[in-house]
JSON list of N, CA and C in Angstrom, two decimals:
[
{"chain": "A", "resi": 16, "resn": "MET", "atom": "N", "xyz": [-6.36, 51.35, 4.92]},
{"chain": "A", "resi": 16, "resn": "MET", "atom": "CA", "xyz": [-6.50, 52.18, 3.57]},
{"chain": "A", "resi": 16, "resn": "MET", "atom": "C", "xyz": [-5.57, 51.76, 2.34]},
{"chain": "A", "resi": 17, "resn": "GLU", "atom": "N", "xyz": [-6.34, 51.28, 1.33]},
{"chain": "A", "resi": 17, "resn": "GLU", "atom": "CA", "xyz": [-5.72, 51.06, 0.44]},
{"chain": "A", "resi": 17, "resn": "GLU", "atom": "C", "xyz": [-5.96, 51.56, -0.85]},
{"chain": "A", "resi": 18, "resn": "LEU", "atom": "N", "xyz": [-5.24, 52.90, -1.05]},
{"chain": "A", "resi": 18, "resn": "LEU", "atom": "CA", "xyz": [-5.67, 53.93, -2.18]},
{"chain": "A", "resi": 18, "resn": "LEU", "atom": "C", "xyz": [-5.32, 53.22, -3.68]},
{"chain": "A", "resi": 19, "resn": "THR", "atom": "N", "xyz": [-5.92, 53.53, -4.48]},
{"chain": "A", "resi": 19, "resn": "THR", "atom": "CA", "xyz": [-5.62, 53.62, -6.04]},
{"chain": "A", "resi": 19, "resn": "THR", "atom": "C", "xyz": [-6.13, 54.63, -6.69]},
{"chain": "A", "resi": 20, "resn": "THR", "atom": "N", "xyz": [-5.16, 54.93, -7.93]},
{"chain": "A", "resi": 20, "resn": "THR", "atom": "CA", "xyz": [-5.43, 55.94, -8.67]},
{"chain": "A", "resi": 20, "resn": "THR", "atom": "C", "xyz": [-5.60, 55.77, -10.08]},
{"chain": "A", "resi": 21, "resn": "TYR", "atom": "N", "xyz": [-6.34, 56.04, -10.82]},
{"chain": "A", "resi": 21, "resn": "TYR", "atom": "CA", "xyz": [-6.68, 56.02, -12.52]},
{"chain": "A", "resi": 21, "resn": "TYR", "atom": "C", "xyz": [-7.18, 57.13, -13.23]},
{"chain": "A", "resi": 22, "resn": "PRO", "atom": "N", "xyz": [-6.73, 57.37, -14.33]},
{"chain": "A", "resi": 22, "resn": "PRO", "atom": "CA", "xyz": [-6.73, 58.30, -15.31]},
{"chain": "A", "resi": 22, "resn": "PRO", "atom": "C", "xyz": [-8.53, 58.25, -15.56]},
{"chain": "A", "resi": 23, "resn": "ALA", "atom": "N", "xyz": [-9.08, 59.30, -15.70]},
{"chain": "A", "resi": 23, "resn": "ALA", "atom": "CA", "xyz": [-10.36, 59.50, -16.03]},
{"chain": "A", "resi": 23, "resn": "ALA", "atom": "C", "xyz": [-10.38, 60.74, -17.21]},
{"chain": "A", "resi": 24, "resn": "VAL", "atom": "N", "xyz": [-11.13, 60.35, -17.78]},
{"chain": "A", "resi": 24, "resn": "VAL", "atom": "CA", "xyz": [-11.63, 61.57, -19.40]},
{"chain": "A", "resi": 24, "resn": "VAL", "atom": "C", "xyz": [-13.05, 62.11, -18.64]},
{"chain": "A", "resi": 25, "resn": "ILE", "atom": "N", "xyz": [-12.99, 63.18, -18.58]},
{"chain": "A", "resi": 25, "resn": "ILE", "atom": "CA", "xyz": [-14.11, 63.81, -18.25]},
{"chain": "A", "resi": 25, "resn": "ILE", "atom": "C", "xyz": [-14.88, 64.74, -19.22]},
{"chain": "A", "resi": 26, "resn": "LYS", "atom": "N", "xyz": [-16.06, 64.48, -19.84]},
{"chain": "A", "resi": 26, "resn": "LYS", "atom": "CA", "xyz": [-16.44, 65.32, -21.13]},
{"chain": "A", "resi": 26, "resn": "LYS", "atom": "C", "xyz": [-17.95, 65.60, -20.46]},
{"chain": "A", "resi": 27, "resn": "LYS", "atom": "N", "xyz": [-18.03, 67.27, -21.10]},
{"chain": "A", "resi": 27, "resn": "LYS", "atom": "CA", "xyz": [-19.31, 67.42, -20.82]},
{"chain": "A", "resi": 27, "resn": "LYS", "atom": "C", "xyz": [-20.28, 67.38, -22.02]},
{"chain": "A", "resi": 28, "resn": "THR", "atom": "N", "xyz": [-21.54, 67.18, -21.54]},
{"chain": "A", "resi": 28, "resn": "THR", "atom": "CA", "xyz": [-22.36, 66.53, -22.53]},
{"chain": "A", "resi": 28, "resn": "THR", "atom": "C", "xyz": [-23.88, 67.33, -22.51]},
{"chain": "A", "resi": 29, "resn": "SER", "atom": "N", "xyz": [-24.64, 67.40, -23.12]},
{"chain": "A", "resi": 29, "resn": "SER", "atom": "CA", "xyz": [-26.00, 67.89, -23.31]},
{"chain": "A", "resi": 29, "resn": "SER", "atom": "C", "xyz": [-26.75, 67.28, -22.07]},
{"chain": "A", "resi": 30, "resn": "GLN", "atom": "N", "xyz": [-26.54, 66.09, -21.52]},
{"chain": "A", "resi": 30, "resn": "GLN", "atom": "CA", "xyz": [-27.12, 65.67, -20.50]},
{"chain": "A", "resi": 30, "resn": "GLN", "atom": "C", "xyz": [-26.20, 65.81, -19.23]},
{"chain": "A", "resi": 31, "resn": "GLY", "atom": "N", "xyz": [-24.93, 66.58, -19.27]},
{"chain": "A", "resi": 31, "resn": "GLY", "atom": "CA", "xyz": [-24.11, 66.90, -17.95]},
{"chain": "A", "resi": 31, "resn": "GLY", "atom": "C", "xyz": [-22.96, 66.14, -18.12]},
{"chain": "A", "resi": 32, "resn": "TYR", "atom": "N", "xyz": [-22.39, 65.50, -17.46]},
{"chain": "A", "resi": 32, "resn": "TYR", "atom": "CA", "xyz": [-20.75, 65.44, -17.43]},
{"chain": "A", "resi": 32, "resn": "TYR", "atom": "C", "xyz": [-20.99, 63.49, -17.57]},
{"chain": "A", "resi": 33, "resn": "THR", "atom": "N", "xyz": [-19.84, 63.32, -18.51]},
{"chain": "A", "resi": 33, "resn": "THR", "atom": "CA", "xyz": [-19.63, 61.79, -18.26]},
{"chain": "A", "resi": 33, "resn": "THR", "atom": "C", "xyz": [-17.99, 61.64, -17.91]},
{"chain": "A", "resi": 34, "resn": "ILE", "atom": "N", "xyz": [-17.84, 60.72, -16.89]},
{"chain": "A", "resi": 34, "resn": "ILE", "atom": "CA", "xyz": [-16.67, 60.30, -16.45]},
{"chain": "A", "resi": 34, "resn": "ILE", "atom": "C", "xyz": [-16.08, 58.81, -17.04]},
{"chain": "A", "resi": 35, "resn": "HIS", "atom": "N", "xyz": [-15.11, 59.00, -17.98]},
{"chain": "A", "resi": 35, "resn": "HIS", "atom": "CA", "xyz": [-14.97, 57.45, -18.59]},
{"chain": "A", "resi": 35, "resn": "HIS", "atom": "C", "xyz": [-13.48, 57.01, -17.98]},
{"chain": "A", "resi": 36, "resn": "PHE", "atom": "N", "xyz": [-13.26, 55.87, -17.58]},
{"chain": "A", "resi": 36, "resn": "PHE", "atom": "CA", "xyz": [-12.21, 55.23, -17.29]},
{"chain": "A", "resi": 36, "resn": "PHE", "atom": "C", "xyz": [-11.61, 54.35, -18.40]},
{"chain": "A", "resi": 37, "resn": "PRO", "atom": "N", "xyz": [-10.70, 54.99, -19.19]},
{"chain": "A", "resi": 37, "resn": "PRO", "atom": "CA", "xyz": [-10.18, 53.94, -20.67]},
{"chain": "A", "resi": 37, "resn": "PRO", "atom": "C", "xyz": [-9.77, 52.42, -20.01]},
{"chain": "A", "resi": 38, "resn": "ASP", "atom": "N", "xyz": [-9.09, 52.30, -19.01]},
{"chain": "A", "resi": 38, "resn": "ASP", "atom": "CA", "xyz": [-8.76, 51.17, -18.21]},
{"chain": "A", "resi": 38, "resn": "ASP", "atom": "C", "xyz": [-9.57, 50.39, -17.57]},
{"chain": "A", "resi": 39, "resn": "LEU", "atom": "N", "xyz": [-11.02, 50.84, -17.02]},
{"chain": "A", "resi": 39, "resn": "LEU", "atom": "CA", "xyz": [-12.02, 50.07, -16.58]},
{"chain": "A", "resi": 39, "resn": "LEU", "atom": "C", "xyz": [-13.26, 50.98, -16.69]},
{"chain": "A", "resi": 40, "resn": "PRO", "atom": "N", "xyz": [-13.75, 50.74, -18.08]},
{"chain": "A", "resi": 40, "resn": "PRO", "atom": "CA", "xyz": [-15.20, 51.34, -18.35]},
{"chain": "A", "resi": 40, "resn": "PRO", "atom": "C", "xyz": [-16.22, 50.96, -18.01]},
{"chain": "A", "resi": 41, "resn": "ASP", "atom": "N", "xyz": [-16.06, 49.91, -17.19]},
{"chain": "A", "resi": 41, "resn": "ASP", "atom": "CA", "xyz": [-17.20, 49.26, -16.64]},
{"chain": "A", "resi": 41, "resn": "ASP", "atom": "C", "xyz": [-17.59, 50.47, -15.24]},
{"chain": "A", "resi": 42, "resn": "ALA", "atom": "N", "xyz": [-16.43, 51.05, -14.90]},
{"chain": "A", "resi": 42, "resn": "ALA", "atom": "CA", "xyz": [-16.62, 52.12, -13.78]},
{"chain": "A", "resi": 42, "resn": "ALA", "atom": "C", "xyz": [-17.25, 53.60, -14.06]},
{"chain": "A", "resi": 43, "resn": "ASP", "atom": "N", "xyz": [-17.55, 53.52, -15.65]},
{"chain": "A", "resi": 43, "resn": "ASP", "atom": "CA", "xyz": [-17.91, 54.88, -16.26]},
{"chain": "A", "resi": 43, "resn": "ASP", "atom": "C", "xyz": [-19.16, 55.45, -15.61]},
{"chain": "A", "resi": 44, "resn": "VAL", "atom": "N", "xyz": [-19.19, 56.79, -15.50]},
{"chain": "A", "resi": 44, "resn": "VAL", "atom": "CA", "xyz": [-20.45, 57.36, -14.77]},
{"chain": "A", "resi": 44, "resn": "VAL", "atom": "C", "xyz": [-21.26, 58.48, -15.52]},
{"chain": "A", "resi": 45, "resn": "VAL", "atom": "N", "xyz": [-22.26, 59.04, -15.54]},
{"chain": "A", "resi": 45, "resn": "VAL", "atom": "CA", "xyz": [-22.98, 59.98, -16.31]},
{"chain": "A", "resi": 45, "resn": "VAL", "atom": "C", "xyz": [-23.70, 60.80, -15.33]},
{"chain": "A", "resi": 46, "resn": "ASP", "atom": "N", "xyz": [-23.71, 62.17, -15.13]},
{"chain": "A", "resi": 46, "resn": "ASP", "atom": "CA", "xyz": [-24.20, 62.85, -13.93]},
{"chain": "A", "resi": 46, "resn": "ASP", "atom": "C", "xyz": [-24.86, 64.15, -14.28]},
{"chain": "A", "resi": 47, "resn": "GLU", "atom": "N", "xyz": [-25.54, 64.66, -14.09]},
{"chain": "A", "resi": 47, "resn": "GLU", "atom": "CA", "xyz": [-25.96, 66.11, -14.59]},
{"chain": "A", "resi": 47, "resn": "GLU", "atom": "C", "xyz": [-24.98, 67.13, -13.73]},
{"chain": "A", "resi": 48, "resn": "ASP", "atom": "N", "xyz": [-24.54, 66.90, -12.47]},
{"chain": "A", "resi": 48, "resn": "ASP", "atom": "CA", "xyz": [-23.56, 67.64, -11.47]},
{"chain": "A", "resi": 48, "resn": "ASP", "atom": "C", "xyz": [-22.14, 67.23, -11.71]},
{"chain": "A", "resi": 49, "resn": "LEU", "atom": "N", "xyz": [-21.19, 67.90, -11.98]},
{"chain": "A", "resi": 49, "resn": "LEU", "atom": "CA", "xyz": [-19.76, 67.55, -12.10]},
{"chain": "A", "resi": 49, "resn": "LEU", "atom": "C", "xyz": [-19.21, 66.85, -10.90]},
{"chain": "A", "resi": 50, "resn": "ASP", "atom": "N", "xyz": [-19.35, 67.64, -9.69]},
{"chain": "A", "resi": 50, "resn": "ASP", "atom": "CA", "xyz": [-18.78, 66.77, -8.16]},
{"chain": "A", "resi": 50, "resn": "ASP", "atom": "C", "xyz": [-19.77, 66.01, -8.04]},
{"chain": "A", "resi": 51, "resn": "ARG", "atom": "N", "xyz": [-20.90, 65.33, -8.17]},
{"chain": "A", "resi": 51, "resn": "ARG", "atom": "CA", "xyz": [-21.57, 64.35, -7.86]},
{"chain": "A", "resi": 51, "resn": "ARG", "atom": "C", "xyz": [-20.99, 63.26, -8.92]},
{"chain": "A", "resi": 52, "resn": "ALA", "atom": "N", "xyz": [-20.98, 63.58, -10.33]},
{"chain": "A", "resi": 52, "resn": "ALA", "atom": "CA", "xyz": [-20.03, 62.79, -11.19]},
{"chain": "A", "resi": 52, "resn": "ALA", "atom": "C", "xyz": [-19.18, 62.07, -10.58]},
{"chain": "A", "resi": 53, "resn": "ARG", "atom": "N", "xyz": [-18.01, 63.22, -10.00]},
{"chain": "A", "resi": 53, "resn": "ARG", "atom": "CA", "xyz": [-16.61, 62.85, -9.55]},
{"chain": "A", "resi": 53, "resn": "ARG", "atom": "C", "xyz": [-16.78, 61.81, -8.29]},
{"chain": "A", "resi": 54, "resn": "LEU", "atom": "N", "xyz": [-18.09, 62.28, -7.31]},
{"chain": "A", "resi": 54, "resn": "LEU", "atom": "CA", "xyz": [-18.02, 61.35, -6.55]},
{"chain": "A", "resi": 54, "resn": "LEU", "atom": "C", "xyz": [-18.48, 59.69, -6.72]},
{"chain": "A", "resi": 55, "resn": "ARG", "atom": "N", "xyz": [-19.44, 59.81, -7.49]},
{"chain": "A", "resi": 55, "resn": "ARG", "atom": "CA", "xyz": [-19.92, 58.38, -8.27]},
{"chain": "A", "resi": 55, "resn": "ARG", "atom": "C", "xyz": [-18.86, 57.76, -8.95]},
{"chain": "A", "resi": 56, "resn": "ALA", "atom": "N", "xyz": [-17.98, 58.43, -9.71]},
{"chain": "A", "resi": 56, "resn": "ALA", "atom": "CA", "xyz": [-16.82, 57.84, -10.23]},
{"chain": "A", "resi": 56, "resn": "ALA", "atom": "C", "xyz": [-15.73, 57.13, -9.22]},
{"chain": "A", "resi": 57, "resn": "THR", "atom": "N", "xyz": [-15.63, 58.06, -8.26]},
{"chain": "A", "resi": 57, "resn": "THR", "atom": "CA", "xyz": [-14.82, 57.47, -6.97]},
{"chain": "A", "resi": 57, "resn": "THR", "atom": "C", "xyz": [-15.51, 56.07, -6.45]},
{"chain": "A", "resi": 58, "resn": "ILE", "atom": "N", "xyz": [-16.33, 56.29, -6.17]},
{"chain": "A", "resi": 58, "resn": "ILE", "atom": "CA", "xyz": [-17.43, 54.90, -5.67]},
{"chain": "A", "resi": 58, "resn": "ILE", "atom": "C", "xyz": [-17.40, 53.88, -6.75]},
{"chain": "A", "resi": 59, "resn": "GLY", "atom": "N", "xyz": [-17.45, 54.25, -7.72]},
{"chain": "A", "resi": 59, "resn": "GLY", "atom": "CA", "xyz": [-17.77, 53.02, -8.73]},
{"chain": "A", "resi": 59, "resn": "GLY", "atom": "C", "xyz": [-16.40, 52.59, -9.07]},
{"chain": "A", "resi": 60, "resn": "LEU", "atom": "N", "xyz": [-15.39, 53.22, -9.23]},
{"chain": "A", "resi": 60, "resn": "LEU", "atom": "CA", "xyz": [-14.09, 52.39, -9.60]},
{"chain": "A", "resi": 60, "resn": "LEU", "atom": "C", "xyz": [-13.54, 51.37, -8.12]},
{"chain": "A", "resi": 61, "resn": "SER", "atom": "N", "xyz": [-14.13, 52.07, -7.12]},
{"chain": "A", "resi": 61, "resn": "SER", "atom": "CA", "xyz": [-13.64, 50.89, -5.93]},
{"chain": "A", "resi": 61, "resn": "SER", "atom": "C", "xyz": [-14.51, 49.63, -6.06]},
{"chain": "A", "resi": 62, "resn": "ILE", "atom": "N", "xyz": [-15.99, 49.76, -6.40]},
{"chain": "A", "resi": 62, "resn": "ILE", "atom": "CA", "xyz": [-16.43, 48.64, -6.52]},
{"chain": "A", "resi": 62, "resn": "ILE", "atom": "C", "xyz": [-16.24, 47.84, -7.64]},
{"chain": "A", "resi": 63, "resn": "ILE", "atom": "N", "xyz": [-15.82, 48.38, -8.95]},
{"chain": "A", "resi": 63, "resn": "ILE", "atom": "CA", "xyz": [-15.36, 47.32, -10.00]},
{"chain": "A", "resi": 63, "resn": "ILE", "atom": "C", "xyz": [-14.51, 46.55, -9.80]},
{"chain": "A", "resi": 64, "resn": "ILE", "atom": "N", "xyz": [-13.22, 47.29, -9.36]},
{"chain": "A", "resi": 64, "resn": "ILE", "atom": "CA", "xyz": [-11.94, 46.78, -8.78]},
{"chain": "A", "resi": 64, "resn": "ILE", "atom": "C", "xyz": [-12.05, 45.88, -7.83]},
{"chain": "A", "resi": 65, "resn": "SER", "atom": "N", "xyz": [-12.98, 45.85, -6.91]},
{"chain": "A", "resi": 65, "resn": "SER", "atom": "CA", "xyz": [-13.27, 45.01, -5.81]},
{"chain": "A", "resi": 65, "resn": "SER", "atom": "C", "xyz": [-14.09, 43.79, -6.19]},
{"chain": "A", "resi": 66, "resn": "ASP", "atom": "N", "xyz": [-14.93, 43.92, -7.32]},
{"chain": "A", "resi": 66, "resn": "ASP", "atom": "CA", "xyz": [-15.70, 42.67, -7.96]},
{"chain": "A", "resi": 66, "resn": "ASP", "atom": "C", "xyz": [-14.61, 42.10, -8.63]},
{"chain": "A", "resi": 67, "resn": "LEU", "atom": "N", "xyz": [-13.55, 42.84, -9.34]},
{"chain": "A", "resi": 67, "resn": "LEU", "atom": "CA", "xyz": [-12.54, 41.83, -10.12]},
{"chain": "A", "resi": 67, "resn": "LEU", "atom": "C", "xyz": [-11.62, 41.04, -9.12]},
{"chain": "A", "resi": 68, "resn": "GLN", "atom": "N", "xyz": [-11.57, 41.92, -8.21]},
{"chain": "A", "resi": 68, "resn": "GLN", "atom": "CA", "xyz": [-10.33, 40.81, -7.17]},
{"chain": "A", "resi": 68, "resn": "GLN", "atom": "C", "xyz": [-11.16, 39.70, -6.37]},
{"chain": "A", "resi": 69, "resn": "SER", "atom": "N", "xyz": [-12.24, 39.85, -6.35]},
{"chain": "A", "resi": 69, "resn": "SER", "atom": "CA", "xyz": [-13.26, 39.02, -5.47]},
{"chain": "A", "resi": 69, "resn": "SER", "atom": "C", "xyz": [-13.16, 37.82, -6.37]},
{"chain": "A", "resi": 70, "resn": "HIS", "atom": "N", "xyz": [-13.42, 37.77, -7.71]},
{"chain": "A", "resi": 70, "resn": "HIS", "atom": "CA", "xyz": [-13.46, 37.10, -8.49]},
{"chain": "A", "resi": 70, "resn": "HIS", "atom": "C", "xyz": [-12.29, 36.32, -9.18]},
{"chain": "A", "resi": 71, "resn": "ARG", "atom": "N", "xyz": [-11.13, 37.05, -8.34]},
{"chain": "A", "resi": 71, "resn": "ARG", "atom": "CA", "xyz": [-9.70, 36.57, -8.88]},
{"chain": "A", "resi": 71, "resn": "ARG", "atom": "C", "xyz": [-9.59, 36.87, -10.50]},
{"chain": "A", "resi": 72, "resn": "GLU", "atom": "N", "xyz": [-10.41, 37.96, -10.79]},
{"chain": "A", "resi": 72, "resn": "GLU", "atom": "CA", "xyz": [-9.80, 38.63, -12.34]},
{"chain": "A", "resi": 72, "resn": "GLU", "atom": "C", "xyz": [-8.56, 39.38, -12.02]},
{"chain": "A", "resi": 73, "resn": "PRO", "atom": "N", "xyz": [-8.17, 39.56, -13.53]},
{"chain": "A", "resi": 73, "resn": "PRO", "atom": "CA", "xyz": [-7.24, 40.50, -13.49]},
{"chain": "A", "resi": 73, "resn": "PRO", "atom": "C", "xyz": [-7.76, 42.02, -13.27]},
{"chain": "A", "resi": 74, "resn": "VAL", "atom": "N", "xyz": [-7.22, 42.80, -12.54]},
{"chain": "A", "resi": 74, "resn": "VAL", "atom": "CA", "xyz": [-7.30, 44.23, -12.50]},
{"chain": "A", "resi": 74, "resn": "VAL", "atom": "C", "xyz": [-6.20, 45.05, -13.33]},
{"chain": "A", "resi": 75, "resn": "PRO", "atom": "N", "xyz": [-6.53, 45.58, -14.39]},
{"chain": "A", "resi": 75, "resn": "PRO", "atom": "CA", "xyz": [-5.70, 46.18, -15.17]},
{"chain": "A", "resi": 75, "resn": "PRO", "atom": "C", "xyz": [-4.87, 47.41, -14.54]},
{"chain": "A", "resi": 76, "resn": "ALA", "atom": "N", "xyz": [-3.59, 47.52, -14.72]},
{"chain": "A", "resi": 76, "resn": "ALA", "atom": "CA", "xyz": [-3.04, 48.47, -14.11]},
{"chain": "A", "resi": 76, "resn": "ALA", "atom": "C", "xyz": [-3.23, 50.01, -14.80]},
{"chain": "A", "resi": 77, "resn": "PRO", "atom": "N", "xyz": [-3.09, 51.23, -13.80]},
{"chain": "A", "resi": 77, "resn": "PRO", "atom": "CA", "xyz": [-3.76, 52.52, -14.37]},
{"chain": "A", "resi": 77, "resn": "PRO", "atom": "C", "xyz": [-2.65, 52.79, -15.85]},
{"chain": "A", "resi": 78, "resn": "SER", "atom": "N", "xyz": [-3.11, 53.49, -16.48]},
{"chain": "A", "resi": 78, "resn": "SER", "atom": "CA", "xyz": [-2.42, 53.68, -17.60]},
{"chain": "A", "resi": 78, "resn": "SER", "atom": "C", "xyz": [-1.87, 55.30, -17.35]},
{"chain": "A", "resi": 79, "resn": "ASP", "atom": "N", "xyz": [-1.03, 55.58, -18.15]},
{"chain": "A", "resi": 79, "resn": "ASP", "atom": "CA", "xyz": [-0.07, 57.00, -17.67]},
{"chain": "A", "resi": 79, "resn": "ASP", "atom": "C", "xyz": [-1.01, 58.00, -18.20]},
{"chain": "A", "resi": 80, "resn": "GLN", "atom": "N", "xyz": [-1.02, 58.93, -17.07]},
{"chain": "A", "resi": 80, "resn": "GLN", "atom": "CA", "xyz": [-2.11, 60.29, -17.52]},
{"chain": "A", "resi": 80, "resn": "GLN", "atom": "C", "xyz": [-1.75, 60.95, -18.78]},
{"chain": "A", "resi": 81, "resn": "ARG", "atom": "N", "xyz": [-0.55, 60.73, -19.00]},
{"chain": "A", "resi": 81, "resn": "ARG", "atom": "CA", "xyz": [-0.04, 61.90, -20.32]},
{"chain": "A", "resi": 81, "resn": "ARG", "atom": "C", "xyz": [-0.45, 61.04, -21.40]},
{"chain": "A", "resi": 82, "resn": "GLU", "atom": "N", "xyz": [-0.41, 59.61, -21.24]},
{"chain": "A", "resi": 82, "resn": "GLU", "atom": "CA", "xyz": [-1.09, 58.88, -22.90]},
{"chain": "A", "resi": 82, "resn": "GLU", "atom": "C", "xyz": [-2.55, 58.92, -22.72]},
{"chain": "A", "resi": 83, "resn": "ILE", "atom": "N", "xyz": [-3.04, 59.07, -21.76]},
{"chain": "A", "resi": 83, "resn": "ILE", "atom": "CA", "xyz": [-4.58, 59.04, -21.82]},
{"chain": "A", "resi": 83, "resn": "ILE", "atom": "C", "xyz": [-4.65, 60.55, -22.41]},
{"chain": "A", "resi": 84, "resn": "SER", "atom": "N", "xyz": [-4.26, 61.50, -21.69]},
{"chain": "A", "resi": 84, "resn": "SER", "atom": "CA", "xyz": [-4.31, 62.84, -22.35]},
{"chain": "A", "resi": 84, "resn": "SER", "atom": "C", "xyz": [-4.09, 63.10, -23.81]},
{"chain": "A", "resi": 85, "resn": "GLU", "atom": "N", "xyz": [-2.80, 62.33, -24.30]},
{"chain": "A", "resi": 85, "resn": "GLU", "atom": "CA", "xyz": [-2.58, 62.40, -25.78]},
{"chain": "A", "resi": 85, "resn": "GLU", "atom": "C", "xyz": [-3.62, 61.84, -26.57]},
{"chain": "A", "resi": 86, "resn": "GLN", "atom": "N", "xyz": [-4.11, 60.59, -26.08]},
{"chain": "A", "resi": 86, "resn": "GLN", "atom": "CA", "xyz": [-5.42, 59.99, -26.71]},
{"chain": "A", "resi": 86, "resn": "GLN", "atom": "C", "xyz": [-6.74, 60.65, -26.89]},
{"chain": "A", "resi": 87, "resn": "TYR", "atom": "N", "xyz": [-7.19, 61.54, -25.63]},
{"chain": "A", "resi": 87, "resn": "TYR", "atom": "CA", "xyz": [-8.12, 62.27, -25.72]},
{"chain": "A", "resi": 87, "resn": "TYR", "atom": "C", "xyz": [-7.91, 63.57, -25.51]},
{"chain": "A", "resi": 88, "resn": "ARG", "atom": "N", "xyz": [-7.28, 64.11, -26.58]},
{"chain": "A", "resi": 88, "resn": "ARG", "atom": "CA", "xyz": [-6.75, 65.56, -26.64]},
{"chain": "A", "resi": 88, "resn": "ARG", "atom": "C", "xyz": [-8.05, 66.80, -26.35]},
{"chain": "A", "resi": 89, "resn": "ASP", "atom": "N", "xyz": [-8.93, 66.31, -26.89]},
{"chain": "A", "resi": 89, "resn": "ASP", "atom": "CA", "xyz": [-10.54, 67.28, -26.84]},
{"chain": "A", "resi": 89, "resn": "ASP", "atom": "C", "xyz": [-10.89, 67.39, -25.39]},
{"chain": "A", "resi": 90, "resn": "PHE", "atom": "N", "xyz": [-10.47, 66.50, -24.31]},
{"chain": "A", "resi": 90, "resn": "PHE", "atom": "CA", "xyz": [-11.19, 66.24, -23.30]},
{"chain": "A", "resi": 90, "resn": "PHE", "atom": "C", "xyz": [-10.03, 66.52, -22.31]},
{"chain": "A", "resi": 91, "resn": "HIS", "atom": "N", "xyz": [-11.08, 67.08, -20.99]},
{"chain": "A", "resi": 91, "resn": "HIS", "atom": "CA", "xyz": [-10.07, 67.09, -19.53]},
{"chain": "A", "resi": 91, "resn": "HIS", "atom": "C", "xyz": [-9.71, 65.75, -18.98]},
{"chain": "A", "resi": 92, "resn": "VAL", "atom": "N", "xyz": [-8.64, 65.41, -18.81]},
{"chain": "A", "resi": 92, "resn": "VAL", "atom": "CA", "xyz": [-8.38, 64.16, -17.96]},
{"chain": "A", "resi": 92, "resn": "VAL", "atom": "C", "xyz": [-7.62, 64.43, -16.79]},
{"chain": "A", "resi": 93, "resn": "GLU", "atom": "N", "xyz": [-8.18, 64.05, -15.88]},
{"chain": "A", "resi": 93, "resn": "GLU", "atom": "CA", "xyz": [-7.66, 63.90, -14.33]},
{"chain": "A", "resi": 93, "resn": "GLU", "atom": "C", "xyz": [-7.22, 62.58, -13.82]},
{"chain": "A", "resi": 94, "resn": "LEU", "atom": "N", "xyz": [-6.93, 62.75, -12.44]},
{"chain": "A", "resi": 94, "resn": "LEU", "atom": "CA", "xyz": [-6.98, 61.22, -12.00]},
{"chain": "A", "resi": 94, "resn": "LEU", "atom": "C", "xyz": [-7.53, 61.55, -10.94]},
{"chain": "A", "resi": 95, "resn": "ILE", "atom": "N", "xyz": [-8.28, 60.20, -10.68]},
{"chain": "A", "resi": 95, "resn": "ILE", "atom": "CA", "xyz": [-9.19, 59.74, -9.34]},
{"chain": "A", "resi": 95, "resn": "ILE", "atom": "C", "xyz": [-9.01, 58.70, -8.83]},
{"chain": "A", "resi": 96, "resn": "THR", "atom": "N", "xyz": [-8.59, 58.94, -7.38]},
{"chain": "A", "resi": 96, "resn": "THR", "atom": "CA", "xyz": [-8.20, 58.21, -6.61]},
{"chain": "A", "resi": 96, "resn": "THR", "atom": "C", "xyz": [-9.52, 57.54, -5.68]},
{"chain": "A", "resi": 97, "resn": "THR", "atom": "N", "xyz": [-9.52, 56.19, -5.17]},
{"chain": "A", "resi": 97, "resn": "THR", "atom": "CA", "xyz": [-10.32, 55.58, -4.27]},
{"chain": "A", "resi": 97, "resn": "THR", "atom": "C", "xyz": [-9.52, 54.85, -3.51]},
{"chain": "A", "resi": 98, "resn": "ASP", "atom": "N", "xyz": [-10.25, 54.72, -2.54]},
{"chain": "A", "resi": 98, "resn": "ASP", "atom": "CA", "xyz": [-10.03, 53.74, -1.33]},
{"chain": "A", "resi": 98, "resn": "ASP", "atom": "C", "xyz": [-10.78, 52.51, -1.54]},
{"chain": "A", "resi": 99, "resn": "LEU", "atom": "N", "xyz": [-10.07, 51.46, -1.67]},
{"chain": "A", "resi": 99, "resn": "LEU", "atom": "CA", "xyz": [-10.53, 50.27, -1.74]},
{"chain": "A", "resi": 99, "resn": "LEU", "atom": "C", "xyz": [-11.15, 49.57, -0.70]},
{"chain": "A", "resi": 100, "resn": "ASP", "atom": "N", "xyz": [-10.76, 50.30, 0.43]},
{"chain": "A", "resi": 100, "resn": "ASP", "atom": "CA", "xyz": [-11.04, 49.47, 2.08]},
{"chain": "A", "resi": 100, "resn": "ASP", "atom": "C", "xyz": [-12.59, 50.64, 2.30]},
{"chain": "A", "resi": 101, "resn": "LYS", "atom": "N", "xyz": [-12.80, 51.42, 1.72]},
{"chain": "A", "resi": 101, "resn": "LYS", "atom": "CA", "xyz": [-13.83, 52.42, 2.21]},
{"chain": "A", "resi": 101, "resn": "LYS", "atom": "C", "xyz": [-15.54, 52.05, 1.37]},
{"chain": "A", "resi": 102, "resn": "TYR", "atom": "N", "xyz": [-15.48, 51.66, 0.39]},
{"chain": "A", "resi": 102, "resn": "TYR", "atom": "CA", "xyz": [-16.79, 51.11, -0.44]},
{"chain": "A", "resi": 102, "resn": "TYR", "atom": "C", "xyz": [-16.69, 49.68, -0.70]}
]
């Protein structure tokens, strides 16, 4: 099990929910259902990190959640953890 955690910005939109990873925007997701969006974000985060690693590209370190919360004051910020060995 190889767990990694990144801060995510959750925004409610007219189409549902957007989950944005400031450190890894390629892992962003949009879904009508918040729980499904979180699941898709967890999977997408793992896929993006694994892809970067497989191409020997640098994987950005996770930002501090407090710093992201300061940047995105109007939105909910939470940590999303994924298992790189699972996906």
